[in-house]
Amino acid sequence: MQKITILGAGLVGSLLSIFLRKKGFQVEVFEKRADARKATTYPGRSINLALSRRGWSALEKVGIAQKVSEIAIPMYARMIHTLDGKKNQQPYSLHDSTKAIYSISRLELNKLLLNEVENLGVDISFETKCTKIEIESNILGFRNKENEYVKVQPEVCLSADGAFSLLRSELIKLDKVDYTQTYLEHGYKEFHIPEDENRAWKMEKNALHIWPRDSFMLIALPNLDGSFTCTLFLQNKGDISFEKLSNITDGKLFFEKYFSDALELMPDFEDQFLNNPVSSLATMKVFPWHKNNFCLLGDAAHAIVPFYGQGMNCGFEDCDIFDSLITSETQNLTSIFAYFQQLRKPNTDAIAQMALDNFIEMRDLVTDEHFLKLKKLESHIIKNISKTWLSQYEMVTFTSIPYAEALENGKINKLKLEFLLENFGTEVSLEQFNSF
């Protein structure tokens, strides 16, 4: 069996290590950060995660889904907080109200995965930063925590080192490698709603809370300890923007105007506002993903914005599909790189587009009268006309239908719904449904 070198011990790198070790490969992992299990806060991005079907499928395949479920909270619906203080729920599944996406701490999930990795005998080198990649000469150079230089010549190198991957930065220097990096005009800042005196949740526990405000929004996901992790997505510049929130007075007035009920639940808002940074949001695409013995996976190959909750799920699906291509006849992992890329690239491009589209839905359309009529019509169709009808969201979140297929089916569904609503209203007959 080949020895596999993995760059990155985050979520995707750790899960990939588990898959490969269970296939019998010798695996070594290099991680530039300290061991996440010794941390109290996540050393990378800390936006809470929404685990859905594709992610669960990968975890089930390696036998750790039950362990993960113990640190996850089901969210059955969006809880919409309107500007006038009212709340309403929009279930995620129009077919089954018990279907959920799961809120999970990035840090706690990473800790669990790392424990599994080590239990399988994988060698992990923490605080060991990859500083050099020579693709043509097959050399990796590292600086460890003692500042010693270590050189490795990998048999196979799989890079799961995130959105700012060193391997990707080397790949794009080569001839005929396409690369795009597109930043949103929005950034994000995180906030925290603590648990109450009984270590319970101050808002509905089993929902993803959204404060949609047309061009910006606040969201909140529940944590196991009774708290919520909140994220403000806001333009970087403009009349309503982070640029205008230059001091605590402006920040508090902004929250009082747009998110007053959330502000009431943040006793240390001032400290959070002053100390929590504003971070950027970007979509990154590269092609091809591989060269010689080197291949990208996860965010290193296809970083997306978080608005469909699919970044981690997509990365876990990468691991699952990569594993499925390894058979008893596979003599060299590099032989599957091209086919892996062929299978995944159209789908990762599709979810990148859907994530951008869903931002508009979350911040703007969830309170729009026309959008709500379309949802009412869709609910009527499922209950009375077609049990097989699936919304684009359900295809992405609750099935393993390829993302590209979900995108195209979603476009067709949208055209049909618009036609039916315009011609027949929100309650249609079977004959009317079949007239499109």
Tab-separated table of C-alpha atoms in Angstrom, residues 188-376:
chain	number	residue	atom	x	y	z
A	188	TYR	CA	-19.139	38.883	8.617
A	189	LYS	CA	-18.700	39.426	12.358
A	190	GLU	CA	-19.581	36.888	15.022
A	191	PHE	CA	-21.484	37.429	18.263
A	192	HIS	CA	-22.488	35.189	21.133
A	193	ILE	CA	-25.765	34.829	23.034
A	194	PRO	CA	-25.005	33.116	26.358
A	195	GLU	CA	-27.181	30.485	28.009
A	196	ASP	CA	-29.590	31.520	30.776
A	197	GLU	CA	-29.016	30.909	34.474
A	198	ASN	CA	-30.265	27.323	34.078
A	199	ARG	CA	-27.876	26.639	31.169
A	200	ALA	CA	-30.840	26.630	28.794
A	201	TRP	CA	-31.488	28.347	25.477
A	202	LYS	CA	-33.027	31.837	25.463
A	203	MET	CA	-34.607	31.239	22.053
A	204	GLU	CA	-36.099	28.224	20.278
A	205	LYS	CA	-33.405	25.557	20.434
A	206	ASN	CA	-34.346	23.501	17.360
A	207	ALA	CA	-34.291	26.225	14.734
A	208	LEU	CA	-31.837	28.270	12.733
A	209	HIS	CA	-32.712	31.864	13.600
A	210	ILE	CA	-32.599	34.495	10.863
A	211	TRP	CA	-33.098	38.246	11.071
A	212	PRO	CA	-33.475	39.083	7.323
A	213	ARG	CA	-33.049	42.768	6.490
A	214	ASP	CA	-33.032	42.925	2.681
A	215	SER	CA	-29.338	43.480	1.898
A	216	PHE	CA	-27.965	42.113	5.183
A	217	MET	CA	-28.892	39.688	7.943
A	218	LEU	CA	-28.084	38.183	11.325
A	219	ILE	CA	-28.283	34.436	11.943
A	220	ALA	CA	-28.000	32.343	15.116
A	221	LEU	CA	-27.316	28.621	15.596
A	222	PRO	CA	-27.735	26.754	18.899
A	223	ASN	CA	-24.855	25.267	20.879
A	224	LEU	CA	-24.967	22.322	23.279
A	225	ASP	CA	-24.240	24.496	26.315
A	226	GLY	CA	-27.419	26.547	25.836
A	227	SER	CA	-25.770	29.422	23.995
A	228	PHE	CA	-26.118	30.589	20.392
A	229	THR	CA	-23.429	31.534	17.916
A	230	CYS	CA	-24.595	34.545	15.898
A	231	THR	CA	-23.162	35.884	12.664
A	232	LEU	CA	-23.834	39.298	11.165
A	233	PHE	CA	-23.473	39.416	7.380
A	234	LEU	CA	-23.221	43.018	6.243
A	235	GLN	CA	-21.825	45.049	3.358
A	236	ASN	CA	-18.262	46.202	3.898
A	237	LYS	CA	-18.928	49.650	2.438
A	238	GLY	CA	-21.953	51.832	1.794
A	239	ASP	CA	-24.699	53.622	3.695
A	240	ILE	CA	-25.450	50.559	5.817
A	241	SER	CA	-22.141	48.779	6.265
A	242	PHE	CA	-19.307	47.787	8.563
A	243	GLU	CA	-17.570	50.918	7.332
A	244	LYS	CA	-20.253	52.997	9.071
A	245	LEU	CA	-19.997	51.051	12.337
A	246	SER	CA	-16.718	52.587	13.387
A	247	ASN	CA	-17.458	52.868	17.105
A	248	ILE	CA	-19.508	51.208	19.821
A	249	THR	CA	-22.185	53.918	19.768
A	250	ASP	CA	-22.874	53.373	16.077
A	251	GLY	CA	-22.799	49.603	16.558
A	252	LYS	CA	-25.313	49.643	19.377
A	253	LEU	CA	-27.658	52.014	17.546
A	254	PHE	CA	-27.480	49.734	14.516
A	255	PHE	CA	-28.439	46.659	16.558
A	256	GLU	CA	-31.172	48.553	18.416
A	257	LYS	CA	-32.706	49.506	15.068
A	258	TYR	CA	-32.431	46.193	13.215
A	259	PHE	CA	-31.879	43.402	15.778
A	260	SER	CA	-33.252	44.727	19.066
A	261	ASP	CA	-34.491	41.344	20.349
A	262	ALA	CA	-31.072	39.771	19.717
A	263	LEU	CA	-29.277	42.709	21.351
A	264	GLU	CA	-31.315	42.190	24.534
A	265	LEU	CA	-29.789	38.705	24.811
A	266	MET	CA	-26.163	39.901	24.574
A	267	PRO	CA	-25.121	41.377	27.955
A	268	ASP	CA	-21.527	41.844	26.780
A	269	PHE	CA	-22.392	43.222	23.341
A	270	GLU	CA	-19.931	46.100	23.631
A	271	ASP	CA	-16.953	43.838	24.286
A	272	GLN	CA	-17.966	41.539	21.448
A	273	PHE	CA	-18.486	44.378	19.021
A	274	LEU	CA	-15.083	45.884	19.801
A	275	ASN	CA	-13.079	42.653	19.906
A	276	ASN	CA	-14.608	40.335	17.304
A	277	PRO	CA	-13.069	40.918	13.866
A	278	VAL	CA	-14.774	41.459	10.527
A	279	SER	CA	-13.851	38.649	8.131
A	280	SER	CA	-14.256	38.272	4.377
A	281	LEU	CA	-16.348	35.902	2.248
A	282	ALA	CA	-15.169	34.499	-1.057
A	283	THR	CA	-15.793	31.858	-3.702
A	284	MET	CA	-12.646	30.193	-5.043
A	285	LYS	CA	-12.433	27.903	-8.070
A	286	VAL	CA	-9.444	26.197	-9.651
A	287	PHE	CA	-9.022	23.781	-12.551
A	288	PRO	CA	-7.455	21.267	-12.679
A	289	TRP	CA	-7.300	20.042	-9.090
A	290	HIS	CA	-4.361	17.708	-9.557
A	291	LYS	CA	-0.866	17.397	-10.984
A	292	ASN	CA	1.495	14.409	-10.758
A	293	ASN	CA	1.289	13.060	-7.189
A	294	PHE	CA	-0.672	16.032	-5.832
A	295	CYS	CA	-4.432	16.596	-5.547
A	296	LEU	CA	-6.750	19.113	-3.865
A	297	LEU	CA	-9.891	18.295	-1.876
A	298	GLY	CA	-12.438	20.308	0.103
A	299	ASP	CA	-12.097	24.087	0.370
A	300	ALA	CA	-8.622	23.870	-1.126
A	301	ALA	CA	-10.315	22.911	-4.399
A	302	HIS	CA	-13.635	24.737	-4.124
A	303	ALA	CA	-14.146	27.254	-1.321
A	304	ILE	CA	-17.722	28.570	-1.215
A	305	VAL	CA	-19.717	31.071	0.827
A	306	PRO	CA	-21.647	29.579	3.793
A	307	PHE	CA	-25.228	30.427	2.853
A	308	TYR	CA	-26.392	26.955	1.871
A	309	GLY	CA	-24.677	25.305	4.821
A	310	GLN	CA	-22.855	23.014	2.397
A	311	GLY	CA	-19.153	23.853	2.724
A	312	MET	CA	-18.380	21.058	5.171
A	313	ASN	CA	-20.991	18.721	3.685
A	314	CYS	CA	-19.482	19.189	0.228
A	315	GLY	CA	-15.988	18.529	1.593
A	316	PHE	CA	-17.185	15.383	3.382
A	317	GLU	CA	-18.854	14.239	0.163
A	318	ASP	CA	-15.476	14.725	-1.563
A	319	CYS	CA	-13.986	12.249	0.921
A	320	ASP	CA	-16.851	9.796	0.449
A	321	ILE	CA	-16.646	9.848	-3.351
A	322	PHE	CA	-12.843	9.735	-3.383
A	323	ASP	CA	-13.023	6.657	-1.158
A	324	SER	CA	-15.616	5.017	-3.419
A	325	LEU	CA	-13.203	5.246	-6.372
A	326	ILE	CA	-10.537	3.222	-4.551
A	327	THR	CA	-11.003	-0.435	-5.410
A	328	SER	CA	-8.936	-3.570	-4.971
A	329	GLU	CA	-7.596	-2.942	-8.477
A	330	THR	CA	-6.343	0.568	-7.632
A	331	GLN	CA	-2.572	0.273	-7.754
A	332	ASN	CA	-1.820	3.970	-7.416
A	333	LEU	CA	-4.093	6.665	-5.995
A	334	THR	CA	-2.949	9.114	-8.638
A	335	SER	CA	-4.811	6.983	-11.194
A	336	ILE	CA	-8.171	8.135	-9.781
A	337	PHE	CA	-7.401	11.868	-9.580
A	338	ALA	CA	-8.711	12.733	-13.049
A	339	TYR	CA	-11.941	10.772	-12.637
A	340	PHE	CA	-12.496	12.208	-9.160
A	341	GLN	CA	-12.149	15.714	-10.565
A	342	GLN	CA	-14.445	14.876	-13.481
A	343	LEU	CA	-17.150	13.701	-11.082
A	344	ARG	CA	-16.860	16.550	-8.601
A	345	LYS	CA	-16.012	19.753	-10.497
A	346	PRO	CA	-19.459	20.324	-12.113
A	347	ASN	CA	-21.106	19.675	-8.752
A	348	THR	CA	-18.849	21.922	-6.702
A	349	ASP	CA	-19.383	24.696	-9.255
A	350	ALA	CA	-23.133	24.169	-8.895
A	351	ILE	CA	-23.180	24.390	-5.097
A	352	ALA	CA	-20.993	27.502	-5.271
A	353	GLN	CA	-23.701	29.158	-7.374
A	354	MET	CA	-26.549	27.910	-5.190
A	355	ALA	CA	-24.786	29.205	-2.069
A	356	LEU	CA	-24.632	32.678	-3.584
A	357	ASP	CA	-28.287	32.468	-4.631
A	358	ASN	CA	-29.379	31.301	-1.182
A	359	PHE	CA	-27.829	34.369	0.437
A	360	ILE	CA	-30.381	36.481	-1.417
A	361	GLU	CA	-33.167	34.162	-0.281
A	362	MET	CA	-32.099	34.179	3.366
A	363	ARG	CA	-31.535	37.907	3.746
A	364	ASP	CA	-34.305	39.169	1.467
A	365	LEU	CA	-36.892	36.725	0.106
A	366	VAL	CA	-37.965	34.825	3.244
A	367	THR	CA	-40.284	37.723	4.132
A	368	ASP	CA	-41.195	38.599	0.533
A	369	GLU	CA	-44.917	38.208	-0.286
A	370	HIS	CA	-44.311	36.635	-3.710
A	371	PHE	CA	-41.737	34.197	-2.318
A	372	LEU	CA	-44.147	33.127	0.427
A	373	LYS	CA	-46.883	32.523	-2.170
A	374	LEU	CA	-44.513	30.278	-4.115
A	375	LYS	CA	-43.764	28.353	-0.907
A	376	LYS	CA	-47.486	28.027	-0.182
